[in-house]
Amino acid sequence: PSDRIQVIAYAVLLEETLGQPVPQARVRYHRDNVTAIVEVDEAAKAELREVVRRARELRRSLQRPPVTENERLCRRCSLAPICLPEEERLLARGDLAGERLGRRPKESPRENREGAPLPRPTLFPSDRQRQTLHVVDPKARIGRSAERLLVTTEEGRQFVPIKQVDAVVIHGFAQITTQAIHLCARHDVAVQWMTAGGRFSAGTSASPGRVRQRIRQYAALTDPSERLRLARRLMHAKVETQLRYVLRATRGDPRRRKECQMGVDRMRESLRKIPNAQSTASLLGLEGIAAKAYFSCLPELLGSQVPDLLRPAGRTKHPPRDRFNCLLSFGYALIQTLVHRTILAVGLEPAFGFYHQPRTAAAPLVLDLMELFRTPIWEMPLIGSVNRRTWDVDEDFEVRPGHVWLTESGRRKALQLFESRLQESYKHPYTRQSLTYARMVELEARLLEKEWSGSPNLFARMRIR
Ligand code: SF4
């Protein structure tokens, strides 16, 4: 039908331009060796007028149209990674119907005409095509050479084709030229700055934002009940992930499980109450109880081989006061940069969130979304690395009165750990698609937008197993 309307439109345009009737149009399908003949009569023109009217209506609308019923169309549609039709169909088919928060739905495999199971389509790319360029050396200079970034350090020069880069993150005091910033802007590559202490400082965005998307976001997130609904979903996902991690890490070890039992009970209690929280304040209280319980369990997840200097004494931040907390904070800042640029790339306004308040320089929507990823993207690999004795308590840390920083070698190790975690795949429990963690962040940002664009209840379903 779309080819038919397209060719009718061409015929009408020709008619208007040439001043002569165009009674018939033809579409040649070379692959099938078929020519389709389309009569351009009054009925066809009426059909065209109706399609144009509908297109104008959609353009004015703040709501997205529903996904097409013809699934085959989506497989070649360039909008599929943005539109996420398969995720919407999961809802429409009822695969998620009746499912309580955090409970995995039953698999209902789709079948072809012969009754054989159909593979689930994977329209959302499972891996990112480009990599993040982290520049750690304070004496580095990032310039431009044709369509490449040129990183110059005392050790030499490195050329990085801009098409291989999804973001440039500058840690500390490296310099970047205006020409390099222009090149990044032209290729939608975000440039972000982190302080030497590991805090997100600022970033660029090539796009000024998409107005209609943002109007929808503002409209939805000014509604207190919608904000609370989203905050409940988010907190449930966060606390359940923390709980599952502690249970998983202590499985088969009765001594450690016993040490964590009180924390586990408190997390379970918070989890039970979160879906009924009546205000953001009570959610904050439940989150606080669960977080305290969770962090009380973390030292138990560290093996006996871990030196005392790498063991946390509670959670300290702004600034972190021990090595473990220094590593935690650095990883969270990396997640923040990733989520920040993802939110901008998706077209949302980072400064307008639904749970966190604009108290610090960090954008509230970024703080909201990153709650989903703290445990799977950073805490889990970090604890694994500490248990593997990856960190040198002297060389990787700079201990000052009242705070601990990472040295350059510590930062390099942390970046390597973070980037390799982003490359690891994870099977989403609801869409059942395997994605790298890097892609998972974008998927959740897009699903969040669907919460107020006509397909709610897909956001924040991710949990670790
Ligand atoms: S991916 Fe979305 S926009 Fe593209 S054909 Fe499918 S429903 Fe339509």
Coordinates of C-alpha atoms and ligand atoms in Angstrom, one line a residue:
P1 CA 0.0 0.0 0.0
S2 CA 2.8 2.5 0.7
D3 CA 4.2 2.0 -2.8
R4 CA 0.8 2.6 -4.2
I5 CA 0.2 5.8 -2.3
Q6 CA 3.7 7.0 -3.2
V7 CA 3.2 6.5 -6.9
I8 CA -0.2 8.1 -6.9
A9 CA 1.4 11.1 -5.2
Y10 CA 4.0 11.3 -7.9
A11 CA 1.3 11.1 -10.6
V12 CA -0.7 13.9 -9.0
L13 CA 2.5 16.1 -8.7
L14 CA 3.3 15.4 -12.4
E15 CA -0.3 16.3 -13.3
E16 CA 0.0 19.6 -11.4
T17 CA 3.4 20.4 -12.9
L18 CA 2.7 19.5 -16.5
G19 CA -0.9 20.6 -16.6
Q20 CA -1.9 17.3 -18.2
P21 CA -3.8 14.3 -16.9
V22 CA -1.7 11.3 -15.7
P23 CA -4.3 8.5 -15.7
Q24 CA -2.0 5.6 -14.8
A25 CA 1.2 4.9 -12.9
R26 CA 3.3 1.8 -12.9
V27 CA 5.7 0.3 -10.3
R28 CA 8.3 -2.1 -11.5
Y29 CA 9.6 -4.7 -9.0
H30 CA 12.7 -5.9 -10.7
R31 CA 13.5 -8.7 -8.2
D32 CA 10.1 -10.3 -8.7
N33 CA 9.9 -9.3 -12.4
V34 CA 6.5 -7.8 -11.9
T35 CA 5.0 -4.5 -13.0
A36 CA 2.1 -3.2 -10.9
I37 CA -0.4 -0.9 -12.6
V38 CA -2.1 1.7 -10.5
E39 CA -5.1 3.7 -11.9
V40 CA -4.9 7.3 -10.9
D41 CA -8.6 8.0 -10.8
E42 CA -10.8 10.0 -8.4
A43 CA -10.9 7.1 -5.9
A44 CA -7.1 7.0 -5.8
K45 CA -6.9 10.8 -5.4
A46 CA -9.4 10.6 -2.5
E47 CA -7.2 7.9 -0.9
L48 CA -4.2 10.1 -1.3
R49 CA -6.0 13.1 0.3
E50 CA -6.9 10.9 3.3
V51 CA -3.3 9.8 3.7
V52 CA -2.1 13.4 3.6
R53 CA -4.7 14.4 6.1
R54 CA -3.7 11.6 8.5
A55 CA 0.0 12.5 8.0
R56 CA -0.7 16.1 8.9
E57 CA -2.7 15.0 11.9
L58 CA 0.1 12.9 13.2
R59 CA 2.6 15.7 12.7
R60 CA 0.5 18.0 14.9
S61 CA -0.1 15.3 17.5
L62 CA 2.1 15.0 20.6
Q63 CA 1.4 11.3 20.8
R64 CA 3.2 8.7 18.7
P65 CA 1.1 6.6 16.4
P66 CA 0.8 2.9 17.3
V67 CA 3.2 0.5 15.8
T68 CA 2.1 -1.2 12.6
E69 CA 0.4 -4.5 12.7
N70 CA 2.4 -5.7 9.7
E71 CA 5.6 -6.9 11.5
R72 CA 7.4 -7.5 8.3
L73 CA 7.5 -3.7 7.6
C74 CA 9.5 -3.2 10.7
R75 CA 12.4 -5.5 9.7
R76 CA 13.6 -3.0 7.1
C77 CA 12.5 0.2 8.8
S78 CA 15.4 2.5 9.7
L79 CA 13.3 3.8 12.6
A80 CA 13.1 0.4 14.3
P81 CA 15.8 1.0 16.9
I82 CA 14.0 4.2 18.0
C83 CA 10.4 3.0 17.6
L84 CA 11.0 -0.4 19.4
P85 CA 8.0 -2.1 17.8
E86 CA 8.8 -5.6 19.2
E87 CA 8.9 -4.3 22.7
E88 CA 5.5 -2.7 22.2
R89 CA 4.1 -5.9 20.7
L90 CA 5.2 -7.8 23.8
L91 CA 2.7 -5.6 25.7
A92 CA 0.1 -5.8 23.0
R93 CA 0.3 -9.6 22.8
G94 CA -0.1 -9.8 26.5
D95 CA 3.2 -11.5 27.1
L96 CA 3.6 -9.1 30.1
A97 CA 0.0 -8.9 31.0
G98 CA -0.9 -9.6 34.6
E99 CA 2.7 -9.7 35.6
R100 CA 3.6 -8.2 38.9
L101 CA 6.5 -5.8 39.2
G102 CA 9.8 -7.7 39.2
R103 CA 8.2 -11.1 38.3
R104 CA 9.3 -12.6 35.1
P105 CA 6.5 -13.4 32.7
K106 CA 5.9 -16.8 31.2
E107 CA 7.4 -17.3 27.8
S108 CA 4.7 -17.5 25.1
P109 CA 6.7 -18.5 22.0
R110 CA 5.4 -17.4 18.7
E111 CA 4.9 -20.0 16.0
N112 CA 4.9 -20.1 12.3
R113 CA 2.1 -21.7 10.2
E114 CA 3.7 -25.1 10.6
G115 CA 3.8 -24.7 14.4
A116 CA 7.6 -24.3 14.6
P117 CA 8.8 -21.6 17.0
L118 CA 9.7 -18.4 15.4
P119 CA 13.0 -16.7 16.4
R120 CA 12.3 -13.5 18.3
P121 CA 13.2 -10.5 16.1
T122 CA 16.1 -8.4 17.2
L123 CA 15.4 -5.0 15.7
F124 CA 17.3 -3.1 18.4
P125 CA 21.1 -3.5 17.6
S126 CA 22.6 -5.7 20.3
D127 CA 26.0 -4.0 20.4
R128 CA 27.2 -0.5 19.9
Q129 CA 29.1 0.1 16.7
R130 CA 31.4 2.8 18.1
Q131 CA 33.7 3.0 21.1
T132 CA 34.3 5.7 23.7
L133 CA 37.6 7.5 23.6
H134 CA 38.8 8.1 27.2
V135 CA 41.8 10.5 27.5
V136 CA 43.5 10.2 30.9
D137 CA 46.9 11.7 30.3
P138 CA 46.9 15.3 31.6
K139 CA 49.4 16.3 29.0
A140 CA 47.4 14.9 26.1
R141 CA 46.1 17.1 23.3
I142 CA 43.2 16.1 21.1
G143 CA 43.3 17.7 17.7
R144 CA 41.8 17.0 14.3
S145 CA 43.4 15.5 11.2
A146 CA 40.9 15.3 8.3
E147 CA 38.1 12.9 9.5
R148 CA 40.1 11.6 12.4
L149 CA 40.9 12.7 16.0
L150 CA 44.6 13.0 16.7
V151 CA 45.6 12.3 20.2
T152 CA 49.1 13.6 21.0
T153 CA 50.9 12.6 24.2
E154 CA 54.5 12.4 25.2
E155 CA 54.5 8.8 24.1
G156 CA 53.5 9.6 20.6
R157 CA 50.5 10.2 18.3
Q158 CA 47.4 8.2 17.8
F159 CA 44.8 8.7 15.0
V160 CA 41.3 7.6 15.7
P161 CA 38.7 7.7 12.9
I162 CA 35.7 9.8 14.0
K163 CA 33.4 7.1 12.7
Q164 CA 34.7 4.7 15.3
V165 CA 34.0 7.0 18.2
D166 CA 30.7 7.4 20.1
A167 CA 32.0 9.9 22.7
V168 CA 35.2 11.6 23.9
V169 CA 35.6 11.6 27.6
I170 CA 38.4 13.8 29.0
H171 CA 39.6 13.0 32.5
G172 CA 41.4 15.8 34.1
F173 CA 43.3 18.5 32.2
A174 CA 43.9 17.2 28.7
Q175 CA 43.2 19.8 26.0
I176 CA 40.9 19.5 22.9
T177 CA 41.0 21.9 20.0
T178 CA 38.1 23.8 18.6
Q179 CA 38.6 22.0 15.3
A180 CA 38.2 18.6 17.1
I181 CA 35.1 19.8 18.9
H182 CA 33.6 20.9 15.5
L183 CA 34.4 17.4 14.1
C184 CA 32.8 15.7 17.0
A185 CA 29.7 17.9 16.8
R186 CA 29.3 17.2 13.1
H187 CA 29.3 13.4 13.8
D188 CA 27.1 13.5 16.8
V189 CA 30.0 12.6 19.1
A190 CA 29.5 13.9 22.6
V191 CA 32.6 15.5 24.3
Q192 CA 32.5 15.2 28.1
W193 CA 34.8 16.5 30.8
M194 CA 35.4 14.8 34.1
T195 CA 37.5 16.4 36.9
A196 CA 40.8 14.8 37.9
G197 CA 39.0 13.6 41.0
G198 CA 36.5 11.7 38.8
R199 CA 33.4 13.8 38.9
F200 CA 31.3 14.6 35.8
S201 CA 31.9 18.3 35.0
A202 CA 30.3 19.2 31.6
G203 CA 29.5 17.9 28.2
T204 CA 28.5 18.9 24.7
S205 CA 25.5 18.0 22.7
A206 CA 25.3 18.4 19.0
S207 CA 21.5 18.4 19.0
P208 CA 19.5 21.2 20.5
G209 CA 16.8 18.6 21.5
R210 CA 13.6 17.6 19.8
V211 CA 10.9 19.9 20.7
R212 CA 7.9 17.5 20.6
Q213 CA 9.7 14.8 22.5
R214 CA 10.5 17.3 25.2
I215 CA 7.0 18.7 25.3
R216 CA 5.7 15.2 25.9
Q217 CA 8.4 14.7 28.6
Y218 CA 7.5 18.0 30.4
A219 CA 3.8 17.2 30.2
A220 CA 4.2 13.7 31.7
L221 CA 6.7 14.6 34.4
T222 CA 4.8 17.6 35.7
D223 CA 2.1 15.1 36.7
P224 CA 2.8 14.1 40.4
S225 CA 1.1 10.7 40.0
E226 CA 3.1 9.9 36.9
R227 CA 6.3 10.9 38.6
L228 CA 5.5 8.7 41.6
R229 CA 4.5 5.7 39.4
L230 CA 7.8 5.9 37.5
A231 CA 9.8 6.4 40.8
R232 CA 8.2 3.3 42.2
R233 CA 9.1 1.2 39.2
L234 CA 12.7 2.5 39.3
M235 CA 13.2 1.9 43.0
H236 CA 11.7 -1.6 42.8
A237 CA 14.1 -2.4 40.0
K238 CA 17.1 -1.0 41.9
V239 CA 16.4 -2.7 45.2
E240 CA 15.5 -6.0 43.7
T241 CA 18.7 -6.0 41.6
Q242 CA 20.7 -5.2 44.8
L243 CA 18.9 -8.0 46.7
R244 CA 19.4 -10.5 43.9
Y245 CA 23.1 -9.7 43.7
V246 CA 23.6 -10.2 47.5
L247 CA 21.7 -13.5 47.4
R248 CA 23.6 -14.7 44.3
A249 CA 27.0 -13.7 45.7
T250 CA 26.4 -15.5 49.0
R251 CA 24.7 -18.6 47.6
G252 CA 26.3 -21.8 48.9
D253 CA 28.2 -20.0 51.6
P254 CA 26.2 -20.3 54.9
R255 CA 28.5 -18.1 56.9
R256 CA 28.4 -15.2 54.5
R257 CA 24.6 -15.6 54.0
K258 CA 24.2 -15.5 57.8
E259 CA 26.2 -12.3 58.0
C260 CA 24.1 -10.7 55.3
Q261 CA 20.8 -12.0 56.6
M262 CA 19.7 -8.9 58.4
G263 CA 20.5 -6.7 55.4
V264 CA 18.7 -9.2 53.1
D265 CA 15.6 -9.0 55.4
R266 CA 15.6 -5.2 55.3
M267 CA 15.9 -5.1 51.6
R268 CA 13.0 -7.6 51.2
E269 CA 10.9 -5.5 53.6
S270 CA 11.6 -2.3 51.5
L271 CA 10.9 -4.2 48.3
R272 CA 7.5 -5.3 49.7
K273 CA 6.6 -1.7 50.6
I274 CA 7.8 0.1 47.5
P275 CA 4.8 -0.6 45.2
N276 CA 2.5 0.9 47.8
A277 CA 4.6 4.0 48.6
Q278 CA 2.3 7.0 48.6
S279 CA 4.9 9.8 48.1
T280 CA 8.4 10.4 46.9
A281 CA 9.4 11.1 50.5
S282 CA 8.3 7.7 51.6
L283 CA 10.1 6.1 48.6
L284 CA 13.2 8.0 49.6
G285 CA 12.9 6.6 53.1
L286 CA 12.5 3.0 51.8
E287 CA 15.4 3.5 49.3
G288 CA 17.6 4.8 52.2
I289 CA 16.8 1.7 54.4
A290 CA 17.5 -0.6 51.5
A291 CA 20.7 1.2 50.5
K292 CA 22.1 1.0 54.1
A293 CA 21.3 -2.7 54.3
Y294 CA 22.9 -3.3 50.9
F295 CA 26.1 -1.5 51.7
S296 CA 26.3 -3.3 55.0
C297 CA 26.4 -6.5 53.0
L298 CA 29.1 -5.5 50.5
P299 CA 32.1 -6.1 52.7
E300 CA 30.8 -9.7 53.1
L301 CA 31.1 -10.2 49.4
L302 CA 34.9 -9.5 49.5
G303 CA 37.1 -12.6 49.9
S304 CA 39.5 -13.2 52.7
Q305 CA 42.4 -12.5 50.3
V306 CA 41.4 -8.8 50.0
P307 CA 43.6 -6.5 52.0
D308 CA 42.0 -4.4 54.8
L309 CA 42.9 -1.2 53.0
L310 CA 40.5 -2.2 50.2
R311 CA 37.6 -2.9 52.4
P312 CA 34.9 -0.2 52.7
A313 CA 33.9 1.3 56.0
G314 CA 30.3 2.1 55.1
R315 CA 29.5 4.3 52.1
T316 CA 31.3 7.7 51.9
K317 CA 31.1 10.1 49.0
H318 CA 31.8 13.8 48.2
P319 CA 34.7 13.0 48.8
P320 CA 35.2 9.2 49.2
R321 CA 37.3 8.5 52.3
D322 CA 38.6 5.0 51.5
R323 CA 39.9 3.2 48.5
F324 CA 36.8 1.1 47.9
N325 CA 34.5 4.1 48.0
C326 CA 36.9 6.0 45.7
L327 CA 36.4 3.2 43.2
L328 CA 32.7 3.2 43.7
S329 CA 32.4 6.9 43.1
F330 CA 34.6 6.8 40.0
G331 CA 32.5 4.1 38.4
Y332 CA 29.3 5.9 39.2
A333 CA 30.7 9.1 37.6
L334 CA 31.5 7.0 34.5
I335 CA 27.9 5.7 34.4
Q336 CA 26.7 9.3 34.8
T337 CA 28.6 10.4 31.7
L338 CA 27.3 7.4 29.7
V339 CA 23.7 8.0 30.8
H340 CA 23.9 11.8 30.3
R341 CA 25.0 11.5 26.7
T342 CA 22.5 8.7 26.0
I343 CA 19.6 10.8 27.3
L344 CA 20.7 13.6 25.1
A345 CA 21.2 11.3 22.1
V346 CA 17.7 9.9 22.6
G347 CA 16.3 13.5 22.6
L348 CA 15.2 13.9 26.2
E349 CA 15.9 16.7 28.6
P350 CA 18.3 15.5 31.3
A351 CA 17.5 18.3 33.7
F352 CA 13.9 17.2 34.1
G353 CA 13.6 14.0 36.0
F354 CA 10.9 12.2 38.1
Y355 CA 12.6 11.2 41.3
H356 CA 15.8 13.1 42.0
Q357 CA 15.6 16.7 42.8
P358 CA 17.8 19.4 41.1
R359 CA 20.1 19.9 44.1
T360 CA 23.5 19.4 42.6
A361 CA 25.2 19.9 39.2
A362 CA 24.1 16.4 38.2
A363 CA 21.0 16.4 36.0
P364 CA 18.0 14.7 37.8
L365 CA 16.9 12.5 34.9
V366 CA 20.5 11.2 34.6
L367 CA 20.5 10.4 38.3
D368 CA 17.1 8.7 37.9
L369 CA 18.1 6.5 35.0
M370 CA 21.5 5.6 36.3
E371 CA 19.9 3.9 39.4
L372 CA 19.2 1.0 37.1
F373 CA 22.8 0.5 36.3
R374 CA 24.9 1.1 39.4
T375 CA 24.9 -2.6 40.5
P376 CA 25.1 -4.5 37.2
I377 CA 27.5 -2.1 35.4
W378 CA 29.8 -1.2 38.2
E379 CA 29.4 -2.7 41.6
M380 CA 29.4 -6.3 40.4
P381 CA 32.5 -6.1 38.2
L382 CA 34.2 -3.9 40.7
I383 CA 33.8 -6.5 43.5
G384 CA 34.9 -9.2 41.2
S385 CA 38.1 -7.2 40.4
V386 CA 38.8 -6.5 44.1
N387 CA 38.5 -10.2 44.8
R388 CA 40.9 -10.9 41.9
R389 CA 43.3 -8.5 43.5
T390 CA 43.4 -6.2 40.5
W391 CA 44.1 -3.1 42.5
D392 CA 47.4 -2.0 44.0
V393 CA 46.7 -0.2 47.3
D394 CA 49.7 2.1 46.9
E395 CA 50.1 2.7 43.1
D396 CA 46.5 3.0 42.2
F397 CA 45.4 5.4 44.9
E398 CA 46.4 8.8 46.1
V399 CA 45.5 9.1 49.8
R400 CA 45.1 12.6 51.1
P401 CA 43.7 13.8 54.5
G402 CA 39.9 13.4 54.3
H403 CA 39.7 11.9 50.8
V404 CA 41.1 9.3 48.4
W405 CA 41.7 9.7 44.6
L406 CA 42.6 7.4 41.9
T407 CA 46.1 7.8 40.4
E408 CA 46.5 7.7 36.6
S409 CA 47.2 3.9 36.8
G410 CA 44.2 3.5 38.9
R411 CA 42.0 5.4 36.5
R412 CA 43.3 3.4 33.6
K413 CA 42.4 0.1 35.3
A414 CA 39.0 1.4 36.2
L415 CA 38.3 2.6 32.7
Q416 CA 39.4 -0.8 31.3
L417 CA 37.1 -2.6 33.8
F418 CA 34.2 -0.3 32.9
E419 CA 34.6 -0.5 29.2
S420 CA 34.9 -4.2 29.2
R421 CA 31.8 -4.5 31.3
L422 CA 29.9 -2.4 28.7
Q423 CA 30.9 -5.0 26.1
E424 CA 29.5 -7.9 28.0
S425 CA 26.1 -9.2 27.0
Y426 CA 23.1 -9.5 29.1
K427 CA 19.8 -11.1 28.3
H428 CA 16.9 -8.8 29.1
P429 CA 14.5 -10.8 31.2
Y430 CA 11.4 -9.4 29.4
T431 CA 12.4 -8.7 25.8
R432 CA 14.6 -11.8 26.0
Q433 CA 17.1 -10.2 23.7
S434 CA 20.8 -10.4 24.4
L435 CA 22.3 -6.9 24.5
T436 CA 25.6 -5.4 25.6
Y437 CA 25.3 -3.3 28.7
A438 CA 26.2 -0.3 26.6
R439 CA 23.1 -0.9 24.5
M440 CA 21.0 -1.6 27.5
V441 CA 21.4 1.9 28.7
E442 CA 20.0 3.3 25.4
L443 CA 17.2 0.7 25.4
E444 CA 16.0 1.7 28.9
A445 CA 16.2 5.4 28.0
R446 CA 14.0 4.7 25.0
L447 CA 11.6 2.6 27.0
L448 CA 11.4 5.3 29.6
E449 CA 10.2 7.7 26.9
K450 CA 7.5 5.2 25.9
E451 CA 6.1 5.5 29.4
W452 CA 4.6 8.8 28.4
S453 CA 4.3 8.1 24.6
G454 CA 1.5 5.6 24.6
S455 CA 3.2 2.4 25.6
P456 CA 3.8 2.4 29.3
N457 CA 5.0 -0.5 31.6
L458 CA 8.1 -1.5 29.6
F459 CA 10.6 0.7 31.5
A460 CA 12.7 -0.6 34.4
R461 CA 12.0 -4.3 34.0
M462 CA 15.6 -5.2 33.8
R463 CA 16.9 -7.3 36.7
I464 CA 19.9 -9.5 37.2
R465 CA 19.2 -13.2 37.4
Ligands
SF4_1 S1 9.6 0.2 13.1 FE1 8.0 1.6 13.8 S2 8.0 3.2 12.3 FE2 9.1 1.5 11.4 S3 7.5 0.3 10.3 FE3 7.7 -0.6 12.4 S4 6.1 0.4 13.6 FE4 6.4 1.7 11.7

